[in-house]
């Protein structure tokens, strides 16, 4: 086992190349630096350039973020290829990134006086990263940047196959209905199994092979960490004691220290606009980094926000509409967007700062796990509007288990209508018990991060284990 003797412990941190993974992994890297580590942070070349371009400081030229060295490795895709094709990306990465990462570690051992001593790998890359950790004889922790419930469903794949709930070949549901992973855990629906909600049926078996492979792979790592907290998913952590909660990670909270955004956040525009709004008046609307709308739903959302009659801050990512054309309803921008208008539209927000702002009243969200934890940590109730992958299970937790949000529901034509959006927002704004519950949950989350709290103590344990 490689251990640092005179030099500080040196972690290699490898996120899956998606925004919702890079942000929490970079936060983890900052937290490791705070505990005396040096970090080599590996992005795909494509994301490395996006992260640097979104930064306004000297990191863009040096690749250094304090004691974090940002490095790039090609993902195997051609320039201009669709990196939202997660099936192809996953397959190519294993082939192209693995040798480069192994070389990086081996050279640090042979040629530098700061040898890499441990690895934090995204759980979803475990099929190849954890073999590298074993071959290069360094400690390893797998990081699951989403909910323990979804991780539990992955770890239960062998049992789901054995119980004839899913097909062993491609993970597709053999029955439609609900099941429980253990008597104390909330009900799950077969339609919501994350690997069946990626939206690319063509590569379903390849995707499932990787998902299943990761279940076996993580048996090889020293620790399995999860960005959740005990109070949020107690029954799951009781049933799956190998999964260690260290969250909610303070994603986006490090002012002046980059957290790995792919787009440059419009900090000043958002915060100064929020400063001018009354307390708890603003509807914050953001759908993370992946969600896409067709023009009809996009327009319905715009009209729904207008119909609310409340101030709103809406993140309209450049690529949020298929074809990248933002066709707003006629006159919409003039009515709500101009000076004195009720709406503020930005391409990317400093979301953590936004959710912490006293003017924000509720969060219309796609239920990405980071967004979910950020909303909880700031005590903001949700209008839950999932798009894909684990977001349906997260919606279930938000609406049925924690009862801190309401569902956005489509009509018979599959559209979430403007009237529905407006009435749900109104319901959320006027529901005192919903706010009380989310405030109570915020308290539990923050307690778990304080000295003596479960996530804090688990993080200490993890740091000790990686330093040994
Ligand atoms: N985010 C942000 N500004 C935005 C929208 C999103 O900073 O305008 C951040 C958000 O705070 C979260 C991440 O992007 O940390 C999105 O992760 P999530 O798991 O919520 O969704 P995904 O992008 O993976 O679907």
Coordinates of C-alpha atoms and ligand atoms in Angstrom, one line a residue:
X1 CA 0.0 0.0 0.0
X2 CA 1.4 3.4 -1.0
X3 CA 1.4 5.8 1.9
X4 CA 2.8 9.3 2.2
X5 CA 5.6 9.6 4.6
X6 CA 7.0 13.1 4.5
X7 CA 4.7 14.6 1.9
X8 CA 1.0 15.3 2.6
X9 CA -1.7 12.7 1.7
X10 CA -2.5 13.0 -2.0
X11 CA -5.9 12.1 -3.4
X12 CA -6.9 11.5 -7.0
X13 CA -10.6 12.5 -7.4
X14 CA -12.4 11.3 -10.5
X15 CA -16.0 12.4 -11.1
X16 CA -18.3 11.0 -13.8
X17 CA -18.3 13.7 -16.5
X18 CA -21.6 15.4 -15.8
X19 CA -22.4 18.6 -14.0
X20 CA -24.2 17.0 -11.1
X21 CA -21.2 14.8 -10.4
X22 CA -18.3 17.3 -11.0
X23 CA -19.8 19.9 -8.5
X24 CA -20.1 17.6 -5.5
X25 CA -16.7 15.9 -6.3
X26 CA -15.0 19.3 -6.4
X27 CA -16.6 20.2 -3.1
X28 CA -15.2 16.9 -1.7
X29 CA -11.8 17.9 -3.1
X30 CA -12.0 21.3 -1.3
X31 CA -13.0 19.5 1.9
X32 CA -10.0 17.2 1.6
X33 CA -7.7 20.1 1.1
X34 CA -9.1 21.6 4.3
X35 CA -8.0 18.4 6.0
X36 CA -4.4 18.6 4.7
X37 CA -4.7 16.7 1.4
X38 CA -3.2 17.6 -1.9
X39 CA -5.7 16.7 -4.7
X40 CA -5.4 15.8 -8.4
X41 CA -8.8 16.3 -9.9
X42 CA -9.4 14.5 -13.2
X43 CA -12.0 15.8 -15.6
X44 CA -12.6 14.7 -19.1
X45 CA -10.8 17.0 -21.5
X46 CA -14.2 18.4 -22.7
X47 CA -15.4 19.3 -19.2
X48 CA -12.0 20.5 -18.1
X49 CA -12.2 23.2 -20.7
X50 CA -15.7 24.1 -19.7
X51 CA -14.8 24.4 -16.1
X52 CA -11.8 26.6 -16.8
X53 CA -13.8 28.8 -19.1
X54 CA -16.5 29.3 -16.5
X55 CA -14.0 30.6 -14.0
X56 CA -13.1 34.2 -13.7
X57 CA -9.7 33.8 -11.9
X58 CA -6.2 32.7 -12.6
X59 CA -7.1 29.0 -12.4
X60 CA -8.1 29.3 -16.1
X61 CA -4.4 29.7 -17.0
X62 CA -2.6 27.7 -14.3
X63 CA -5.0 24.8 -13.8
X64 CA -4.3 25.2 -10.1
X65 CA -7.1 25.8 -7.6
X66 CA -5.0 26.2 -4.4
X67 CA -3.8 22.7 -3.6
X68 CA -6.1 21.1 -6.2
X69 CA -4.5 20.4 -9.5
X70 CA -7.1 20.2 -12.3
X71 CA -6.0 17.7 -15.0
X72 CA -7.7 16.6 -18.2
X73 CA -8.0 13.2 -19.8
X74 CA -9.7 12.5 -23.2
X75 CA -13.0 10.7 -22.9
X76 CA -12.7 9.0 -26.3
X77 CA -15.5 11.0 -28.0
X78 CA -14.9 13.0 -31.1
X79 CA -15.2 16.8 -31.1
X80 CA -18.9 17.7 -31.5
X81 CA -20.2 14.3 -30.5
X82 CA -23.3 14.3 -28.3
X83 CA -22.0 13.9 -24.7
X84 CA -25.5 13.5 -23.4
X85 CA -25.4 10.1 -25.0
X86 CA -24.5 8.5 -21.6
X87 CA -24.4 5.0 -22.9
X88 CA -21.7 5.7 -25.5
X89 CA -19.8 8.0 -23.2
X90 CA -19.7 5.4 -20.4
X91 CA -18.4 2.7 -22.8
X92 CA -15.7 5.0 -24.3
X93 CA -14.5 6.3 -21.0
X94 CA -13.6 2.9 -19.7
X95 CA -11.5 2.3 -22.8
X96 CA -9.8 5.8 -23.2
X97 CA -9.6 7.3 -19.7
X98 CA -8.5 4.2 -17.8
X99 CA -4.9 3.9 -19.2
X100 CA -4.3 7.7 -18.8
X101 CA -5.5 7.6 -15.2
X102 CA -3.3 4.6 -14.3
X103 CA -0.4 6.3 -16.0
X104 CA -1.0 9.5 -13.9
X105 CA -0.9 7.5 -10.7
X106 CA 2.1 5.4 -11.6
X107 CA 4.1 8.4 -12.7
X108 CA 3.3 10.2 -9.5
X109 CA 4.8 7.2 -7.7
X110 CA 7.9 6.9 -9.9
X111 CA 8.7 10.4 -10.7
X112 CA 7.4 12.8 -8.0
X113 CA 7.9 13.4 -4.3
X114 CA 4.1 13.7 -3.9
X115 CA 2.9 10.2 -4.8
X116 CA -0.9 9.7 -5.1
X117 CA -1.9 7.8 -2.0
X118 CA -5.6 7.4 -2.4
X119 CA -8.5 7.6 -4.8
X120 CA -12.0 9.0 -4.6
X121 CA -13.8 7.6 -7.6
X122 CA -17.3 8.3 -8.7
X123 CA -19.3 5.1 -8.0
X124 CA -20.4 5.0 -11.6
X125 CA -16.8 4.7 -12.9
X126 CA -16.1 1.9 -10.4
X127 CA -15.8 -0.8 -13.0
X128 CA -12.4 0.5 -14.2
X129 CA -11.2 3.0 -11.6
X130 CA -11.2 0.5 -8.7
X131 CA -9.1 -2.0 -10.6
X132 CA -6.6 0.8 -11.1
X133 CA -6.6 1.6 -7.4
X134 CA -5.9 -2.1 -6.6
X135 CA -3.2 -2.4 -9.2
X136 CA -1.4 0.8 -8.1
X137 CA -1.9 -0.2 -4.5
X138 CA -3.7 2.9 -3.2
X139 CA -6.6 3.2 -0.9
X140 CA -10.0 3.9 -2.5
X141 CA -13.4 5.3 -1.7
X142 CA -16.4 5.2 -4.1
X143 CA -18.5 8.3 -4.0
X144 CA -22.3 8.1 -4.8
X145 CA -23.4 11.7 -5.4
X146 CA -27.1 10.9 -5.1
X147 CA -29.6 9.4 -2.7
X148 CA -29.0 6.3 -0.6
X149 CA -32.4 5.0 -1.7
X150 CA -31.2 4.9 -5.3
X151 CA -27.9 3.4 -4.4
X152 CA -29.8 0.8 -2.4
X153 CA -31.8 -0.1 -5.5
X154 CA -28.5 -0.6 -7.4
X155 CA -26.9 -2.7 -4.7
X156 CA -30.1 -4.8 -4.7
X157 CA -29.9 -5.7 -8.4
X158 CA -28.9 -9.3 -7.7
X159 CA -32.0 -9.6 -5.4
X160 CA -34.3 -7.8 -7.9
X161 CA -33.2 -10.4 -10.5
X162 CA -33.6 -13.3 -8.1
X163 CA -37.1 -12.1 -7.2
X164 CA -38.1 -11.8 -10.9
X165 CA -38.6 -8.0 -10.6
X166 CA -36.1 -7.2 -13.3
X167 CA -34.6 -8.9 -16.3
X168 CA -31.0 -10.0 -15.8
X169 CA -30.0 -9.1 -19.3
X170 CA -30.9 -5.4 -19.5
X171 CA -32.5 -4.6 -16.1
X172 CA -35.9 -3.9 -17.6
X173 CA -38.9 -4.4 -15.3
X174 CA -40.5 -7.8 -15.6
X175 CA -43.6 -6.5 -13.7
X176 CA -45.2 -3.1 -13.4
X177 CA -45.9 -2.2 -9.9
X178 CA -44.5 -1.4 -6.5
X179 CA -42.0 -3.2 -4.3
X180 CA -40.0 -2.6 -1.1
X181 CA -36.3 -3.2 -0.7
X182 CA -36.9 -3.8 3.0
X183 CA -40.0 -3.6 5.2
X184 CA -39.0 -0.2 6.7
X185 CA -38.0 1.4 3.4
X186 CA -40.5 3.5 1.3
X187 CA -42.3 1.9 -1.5
X188 CA -40.6 2.0 -4.9
X189 CA -42.1 1.7 -8.4
X190 CA -40.5 -0.5 -11.0
X191 CA -41.0 2.3 -13.5
X192 CA -38.7 4.5 -11.5
X193 CA -35.6 2.2 -11.4
X194 CA -32.9 4.7 -12.3
X195 CA -31.2 2.6 -15.0
X196 CA -34.6 2.3 -16.9
X197 CA -35.1 6.1 -16.9
X198 CA -32.1 7.2 -18.9
X199 CA -34.1 7.5 -22.1
X200 CA -31.9 5.7 -24.6
X201 CA -33.4 2.3 -25.1
X202 CA -30.9 1.4 -27.8
X203 CA -27.9 1.0 -25.4
X204 CA -30.0 -0.3 -22.5
X205 CA -28.1 -3.6 -22.1
X206 CA -24.7 -1.9 -22.3
X207 CA -25.8 0.7 -19.7
X208 CA -27.2 -2.0 -17.4
X209 CA -24.0 -4.1 -17.7
X210 CA -22.0 -1.1 -16.4
X211 CA -24.6 -0.5 -13.6
X212 CA -24.4 -4.1 -12.6
X213 CA -20.6 -4.2 -13.0
X214 CA -20.4 -1.3 -10.5
X215 CA -22.3 -3.3 -7.9
X216 CA -19.5 -5.9 -8.0
X217 CA -16.7 -3.4 -8.4
X218 CA -17.5 -1.4 -5.2
X219 CA -16.9 -4.5 -3.2
X220 CA -13.2 -3.8 -3.8
X221 CA -13.1 -0.3 -2.3
X222 CA -12.3 0.6 1.2
X223 CA -15.4 2.9 1.7
X224 CA -18.6 3.7 0.0
X225 CA -19.7 7.3 0.6
X226 CA -23.0 8.9 -0.1
X227 CA -24.0 12.6 -0.4
X228 CA -27.0 12.3 1.9
X229 CA -27.6 12.5 5.6
X230 CA -28.9 10.0 8.2
X231 CA -32.0 12.0 9.1
X232 CA -33.1 12.0 5.4
X233 CA -32.9 8.3 4.8
X234 CA -32.6 6.6 8.1
X235 CA -34.3 3.3 7.1
X236 CA -32.0 2.9 4.1
X237 CA -28.8 3.5 6.0
X238 CA -30.0 1.0 8.6
X239 CA -30.6 -1.6 5.9
X240 CA -27.4 -0.8 4.0
X241 CA -24.7 -0.1 6.7
X242 CA -21.9 -0.2 4.2
X243 CA -23.1 3.1 2.7
X244 CA -21.7 6.0 4.7
X245 CA -23.5 9.3 4.6
X246 CA -21.2 12.4 4.5
X247 CA -23.7 14.9 3.2
X248 CA -25.3 17.1 2.3
X249 CA -22.0 18.4 0.8
X250 CA -21.9 22.2 0.7
X251 CA -22.1 22.3 -3.1
X252 CA -21.7 25.8 -4.4
X253 CA -21.1 27.3 -1.1
X254 CA -17.4 28.2 -1.5
X255 CA -17.4 31.9 -2.4
X256 CA -14.4 32.7 -4.5
X257 CA -13.4 29.1 -4.7
X258 CA -14.6 27.4 -7.9
X259 CA -17.0 24.5 -7.5
X260 CA -16.8 23.2 -11.1
X261 CA -19.6 25.0 -12.9
X262 CA -19.8 24.2 -16.7
X263 CA -21.4 27.6 -17.3
X264 CA -20.5 30.9 -15.8
X265 CA -23.0 31.7 -13.0
X266 CA -24.6 35.2 -13.3
X267 CA -23.9 35.9 -9.6
X268 CA -24.3 39.7 -9.6
X269 CA -27.4 39.7 -11.8
X270 CA -29.2 37.1 -9.7
X271 CA -28.3 38.4 -6.2
X272 CA -28.9 42.1 -6.9
X273 CA -32.2 41.3 -8.4
X274 CA -33.2 39.1 -5.5
X275 CA -32.1 41.8 -3.1
X276 CA -34.7 44.1 -4.6
X277 CA -37.6 41.5 -4.0
X278 CA -39.7 41.2 -0.8
X279 CA -38.9 38.3 1.6
X280 CA -40.2 34.9 0.6
X281 CA -41.8 36.2 -2.6
X282 CA -39.7 34.7 -5.4
X283 CA -40.4 31.5 -7.4
X284 CA -37.0 30.0 -8.3
X285 CA -37.1 27.8 -11.4
X286 CA -34.1 25.7 -12.4
X287 CA -33.9 22.2 -14.0
X288 CA -30.2 21.4 -13.6
X289 CA -27.7 20.7 -16.3
X290 CA -29.5 18.0 -18.4
X291 CA -33.2 18.5 -18.6
X292 CA -34.5 19.5 -22.0
X293 CA -38.0 20.7 -23.0
X294 CA -39.9 20.7 -26.3
X295 CA -41.2 24.1 -27.4
X296 CA -44.7 23.4 -26.3
X297 CA -43.8 22.6 -22.7
X298 CA -41.3 25.4 -22.6
X299 CA -44.0 27.9 -23.6
X300 CA -46.5 26.5 -21.1
X301 CA -43.9 26.8 -18.3
X302 CA -43.3 30.5 -19.3
X303 CA -47.0 31.2 -19.3
X304 CA -47.5 29.4 -16.0
X305 CA -44.8 31.5 -14.4
X306 CA -46.5 34.6 -15.7
X307 CA -49.9 33.4 -14.5
X308 CA -48.5 32.9 -10.9
X309 CA -48.4 36.7 -10.6
X310 CA -45.3 36.4 -8.4
X311 CA -41.7 37.5 -9.1
X312 CA -39.7 34.6 -10.6
X313 CA -36.1 33.8 -11.3
X314 CA -35.9 31.3 -14.1
X315 CA -32.7 29.6 -15.3
X316 CA -32.9 29.1 -19.1
X317 CA -29.8 27.2 -20.0
X318 CA -28.6 27.8 -23.5
X319 CA -29.4 24.2 -24.5
X320 CA -32.6 23.7 -22.5
X321 CA -34.9 23.5 -25.5
X322 CA -34.5 20.9 -28.3
X323 CA -32.8 22.6 -31.2
X324 CA -31.4 25.3 -28.8
X325 CA -34.0 27.8 -29.9
X326 CA -35.8 29.6 -27.1
X327 CA -39.2 30.3 -28.6
X328 CA -40.9 32.3 -25.9
X329 CA -44.7 32.8 -26.1
X330 CA -45.5 36.0 -28.1
X331 CA -44.9 39.1 -26.0
X332 CA -43.7 37.1 -23.0
X333 CA -40.3 38.8 -22.7
X334 CA -41.8 42.3 -23.0
X335 CA -44.4 41.6 -20.4
X336 CA -42.3 40.0 -17.7
X337 CA -38.7 40.5 -18.7
X338 CA -38.1 44.2 -19.1
X339 CA -37.0 46.7 -16.4
X340 CA -39.7 46.6 -13.7
X341 CA -41.0 43.3 -15.1
X342 CA -41.7 40.4 -12.6
X343 CA -39.4 37.9 -14.2
X344 CA -35.6 37.6 -14.2
X345 CA -34.2 35.1 -16.8
X346 CA -30.6 34.0 -16.6
X347 CA -28.5 31.3 -18.4
X348 CA -27.0 29.8 -15.2
X349 CA -27.4 30.9 -11.6
X350 CA -25.2 30.6 -8.5
X351 CA -27.9 28.2 -7.2
X352 CA -26.7 27.7 -3.7
X353 CA -26.6 31.5 -3.1
X354 CA -30.0 31.8 -4.7
X355 CA -31.6 29.2 -2.5
X356 CA -30.0 30.7 0.6
X357 CA -31.5 34.1 -0.3
X358 CA -34.3 35.3 2.0
X359 CA -36.4 36.5 -1.0
X360 CA -36.8 32.9 -2.4
X361 CA -40.1 31.3 -1.5
X362 CA -40.2 28.0 -3.4
X363 CA -38.1 26.0 -5.9
X364 CA -39.5 24.6 -9.2
X365 CA -37.0 21.8 -9.8
X366 CA -36.3 18.7 -11.8
X367 CA -35.4 16.9 -8.5
X368 CA -31.7 16.3 -9.3
X369 CA -30.2 15.1 -6.1
X370 CA -27.8 18.1 -5.7
X371 CA -30.7 20.5 -6.2
X372 CA -32.8 18.4 -3.8
X373 CA -30.2 18.6 -1.1
X374 CA -29.5 22.3 -1.7
X375 CA -33.3 23.0 -1.4
X376 CA -33.5 21.0 1.9
X377 CA -30.4 22.6 3.3
X378 CA -31.9 26.0 2.7
X379 CA -35.4 25.2 3.9
X380 CA -37.1 25.9 0.5
X381 CA -40.2 23.8 -0.5
X382 CA -40.3 22.2 -3.9
X383 CA -42.5 21.9 -6.9
X384 CA -41.2 18.6 -8.0
X385 CA -41.0 18.1 -11.8
X386 CA -38.6 15.2 -12.6
X387 CA -37.1 14.5 -16.0
X388 CA -35.0 11.4 -15.9
X389 CA -32.8 8.8 -14.1
X390 CA -33.0 9.0 -10.3
X391 CA -35.2 12.1 -10.2
X392 CA -38.5 10.1 -10.0
X393 CA -37.4 8.4 -6.8
X394 CA -36.2 11.8 -5.5
X395 CA -39.7 13.2 -6.3
X396 CA -41.2 10.4 -4.2
X397 CA -39.0 11.3 -1.2
X398 CA -39.8 15.1 -1.6
X399 CA -43.5 14.6 -1.9
X400 CA -44.5 11.4 0.0
X401 CA -41.7 10.7 2.5
X402 CA -40.5 14.1 3.7
X403 CA -43.7 15.9 2.5
X404 CA -41.7 19.1 1.6
X405 CA -43.0 19.5 -1.9
X406 CA -45.8 19.0 -4.4
X407 CA -45.9 17.1 -7.6
X408 CA -46.1 18.8 -11.0
X409 CA -48.4 16.5 -12.9
X410 CA -49.0 16.3 -16.6
X411 CA -52.5 16.3 -18.2
X412 CA -53.7 13.6 -20.5
X413 CA -51.8 15.0 -23.4
X414 CA -48.5 14.8 -21.4
X415 CA -48.2 18.5 -20.8
X416 CA -47.8 20.2 -17.4
X417 CA -50.2 23.1 -18.0
X418 CA -49.8 26.8 -17.1
X419 CA -52.9 26.6 -14.9
X420 CA -51.5 23.6 -13.0
X421 CA -48.2 25.3 -12.5
X422 CA -49.8 28.5 -11.2
X423 CA -52.1 26.6 -8.9
X424 CA -49.4 24.4 -7.5
X425 CA -47.1 27.3 -6.8
X426 CA -50.0 29.1 -5.0
X427 CA -50.6 26.0 -2.9
X428 CA -46.9 25.7 -2.0
X429 CA -46.7 29.4 -1.1
X430 CA -49.7 29.2 1.2
X431 CA -48.9 25.9 3.0
X432 CA -47.4 26.7 6.3
X433 CA -47.0 23.1 7.4
X434 CA -44.9 22.3 4.3
X435 CA -42.5 25.2 5.2
X436 CA -42.4 24.0 8.8
X437 CA -41.4 20.5 7.7
X438 CA -38.7 21.7 5.3
X439 CA -37.4 24.0 8.0
X440 CA -37.2 21.1 10.4
X441 CA -35.4 19.0 7.8
X442 CA -32.9 21.9 7.2
X443 CA -32.1 21.8 10.9
X444 CA -31.5 18.1 10.9
X445 CA -29.2 18.4 7.8
X446 CA -27.2 21.3 9.3
X447 CA -26.9 19.4 12.7
X448 CA -25.5 16.4 10.9
X449 CA -22.7 18.6 9.4
X450 CA -21.6 20.1 12.7
X451 CA -18.9 18.7 14.9
X452 CA -20.4 15.7 16.6
X453 CA -23.0 15.3 13.8
X454 CA -23.2 12.0 11.9
X455 CA -22.0 13.3 8.5
X456 CA -19.2 15.3 10.2
X457 CA -18.0 12.2 12.2
X458 CA -18.3 10.0 9.1
X459 CA -16.2 12.5 7.2
X460 CA -13.6 12.4 9.9
X461 CA -13.5 8.6 9.8
X462 CA -13.2 8.7 6.0
X463 CA -10.2 11.1 6.2
X464 CA -8.5 9.0 8.8
X465 CA -9.0 5.8 6.7
X466 CA -7.5 7.5 3.7
X467 CA -4.5 8.9 5.6
X468 CA -3.6 5.6 7.3
Ligands
LIG1 N1 -26.8 24.6 -10.7 C1 -26.3 25.9 -10.6 N2 -27.0 26.9 -11.4 C2 -28.0 26.6 -12.1 C3 -28.5 25.3 -12.2 C4 -27.9 24.3 -11.5 O1 -25.3 26.1 -10.0 O2 -28.5 27.6 -12.7 C5 -26.1 23.6 -10.0 C6 -26.9 23.1 -8.8 O3 -26.7 23.9 -7.7 C7 -26.5 21.7 -8.6 C8 -26.0 21.2 -10.0 O4 -25.9 22.4 -10.8 O5 -25.4 21.6 -7.7 C9 -27.1 20.3 -10.7 O6 -27.1 19.1 -10.1 P1 -28.4 18.3 -9.9 O7 -28.0 17.0 -9.3 O8 -29.4 19.1 -9.2 O9 -28.9 18.1 -11.4 P2 -28.3 17.5 -12.8 O10 -27.6 18.7 -13.4 O11 -27.3 16.4 -12.4 O12 -29.5 17.0 -13.5

